[in-house]
């Protein structure tokens, strides 16, 4: 008879957990990731320059192209794209 055994991932002590934050802007999501996962390395990518980005590394460019080329280098990819829907026919 077999007994259930907890399987745990052995952390790699020489490499931090790497997260790619796509569409990062100045890093609102990055701050939450860094709070939730101590010691994480967060790389942000955005189409616009973000001189005040709060993560560890930043790449300016198209997020989809960056994910296609470098996505395999990360343990997790966070991609949240907020869209603004214009209000039609509403008078203020």
Coordinates of C-alpha atoms in Angstrom, one line a residue:
X1 CA 0.0 0.0 0.0
X2 CA 1.4 3.4 -0.9
X3 CA 1.2 6.5 1.2
X4 CA 0.6 10.0 -0.2
X5 CA 3.8 12.0 -0.3
X6 CA 4.1 15.7 -0.6
X7 CA 6.1 16.6 -3.7
X8 CA 8.0 19.9 -3.3
X9 CA 10.0 21.8 -5.8
X10 CA 13.5 22.2 -4.6
X11 CA 14.4 25.9 -5.0
X12 CA 17.4 26.8 -7.0
X13 CA 19.4 28.9 -4.5
X14 CA 21.7 30.3 -7.3
X15 CA 18.9 31.8 -9.4
X16 CA 16.0 34.0 -8.2
X17 CA 12.5 33.4 -9.4
X18 CA 12.1 35.4 -12.6
X19 CA 8.9 37.2 -13.6
X20 CA 8.2 39.1 -16.8
X21 CA 5.7 41.9 -16.3
X22 CA 4.3 42.7 -19.7
X23 CA 2.6 46.1 -20.3
X24 CA 4.1 47.1 -17.0
X25 CA 3.8 51.0 -17.2
X26 CA 5.6 52.3 -14.1
X27 CA 5.2 49.0 -12.3
X28 CA 2.0 48.8 -10.3
X29 CA 1.8 45.1 -10.9
X30 CA 5.5 44.8 -10.3
X31 CA 5.1 46.2 -6.8
X32 CA 2.5 43.6 -5.9
X33 CA 4.6 40.8 -7.3
X34 CA 7.6 41.9 -5.3
X35 CA 5.5 42.1 -2.1
X36 CA 4.1 38.6 -2.7
X37 CA 7.3 36.8 -3.7
X38 CA 10.4 37.9 -1.7
X39 CA 13.6 37.9 -3.6
X40 CA 11.9 37.7 -7.0
X41 CA 13.6 39.4 -10.1
X42 CA 11.0 41.3 -12.1
X43 CA 11.6 42.5 -15.7
X44 CA 9.1 44.9 -17.1
X45 CA 8.4 45.5 -20.8
X46 CA 6.3 48.3 -22.2
X47 CA 6.0 50.1 -25.6
X48 CA 6.6 53.4 -23.9
X49 CA 9.7 54.5 -22.0
X50 CA 9.2 54.1 -18.2
X51 CA 12.1 56.0 -16.6
X52 CA 10.6 55.5 -13.1
X53 CA 9.9 51.7 -13.4
X54 CA 10.2 50.1 -10.0
X55 CA 11.3 46.6 -11.1
X56 CA 14.8 45.2 -11.5
X57 CA 15.1 45.5 -15.3
X58 CA 13.1 47.2 -18.0
X59 CA 12.9 46.7 -21.8
X60 CA 11.2 49.2 -24.1
X61 CA 9.4 47.5 -27.0
X62 CA 6.5 45.5 -28.1
X63 CA 5.5 43.0 -25.3
X64 CA 4.3 40.3 -27.7
X65 CA 7.6 40.3 -29.6
X66 CA 9.6 40.3 -26.4
X67 CA 7.6 37.3 -25.0
X68 CA 8.1 35.4 -28.3
X69 CA 11.9 36.0 -28.1
X70 CA 12.5 35.8 -24.4
X71 CA 9.5 34.3 -22.7
X72 CA 11.3 31.0 -22.2
X73 CA 13.8 32.8 -19.9
X74 CA 11.1 33.5 -17.2
X75 CA 9.4 31.3 -14.7
X76 CA 6.1 33.3 -14.9
X77 CA 4.7 35.9 -17.3
X78 CA 2.3 38.5 -15.9
X79 CA 0.3 40.3 -18.6
X80 CA -2.5 42.7 -17.7
X81 CA -3.7 45.1 -20.4
X82 CA -6.2 47.6 -19.1
X83 CA -8.3 49.0 -21.9
X84 CA -10.3 52.2 -21.8
X85 CA -13.8 51.8 -23.2
X86 CA -15.1 55.2 -24.4
X87 CA -18.5 56.1 -23.1
X88 CA -20.8 56.7 -26.0
X89 CA -23.9 58.9 -25.9
X90 CA -23.5 60.0 -22.3
X91 CA -23.7 63.7 -21.5
X92 CA -21.9 65.0 -18.5

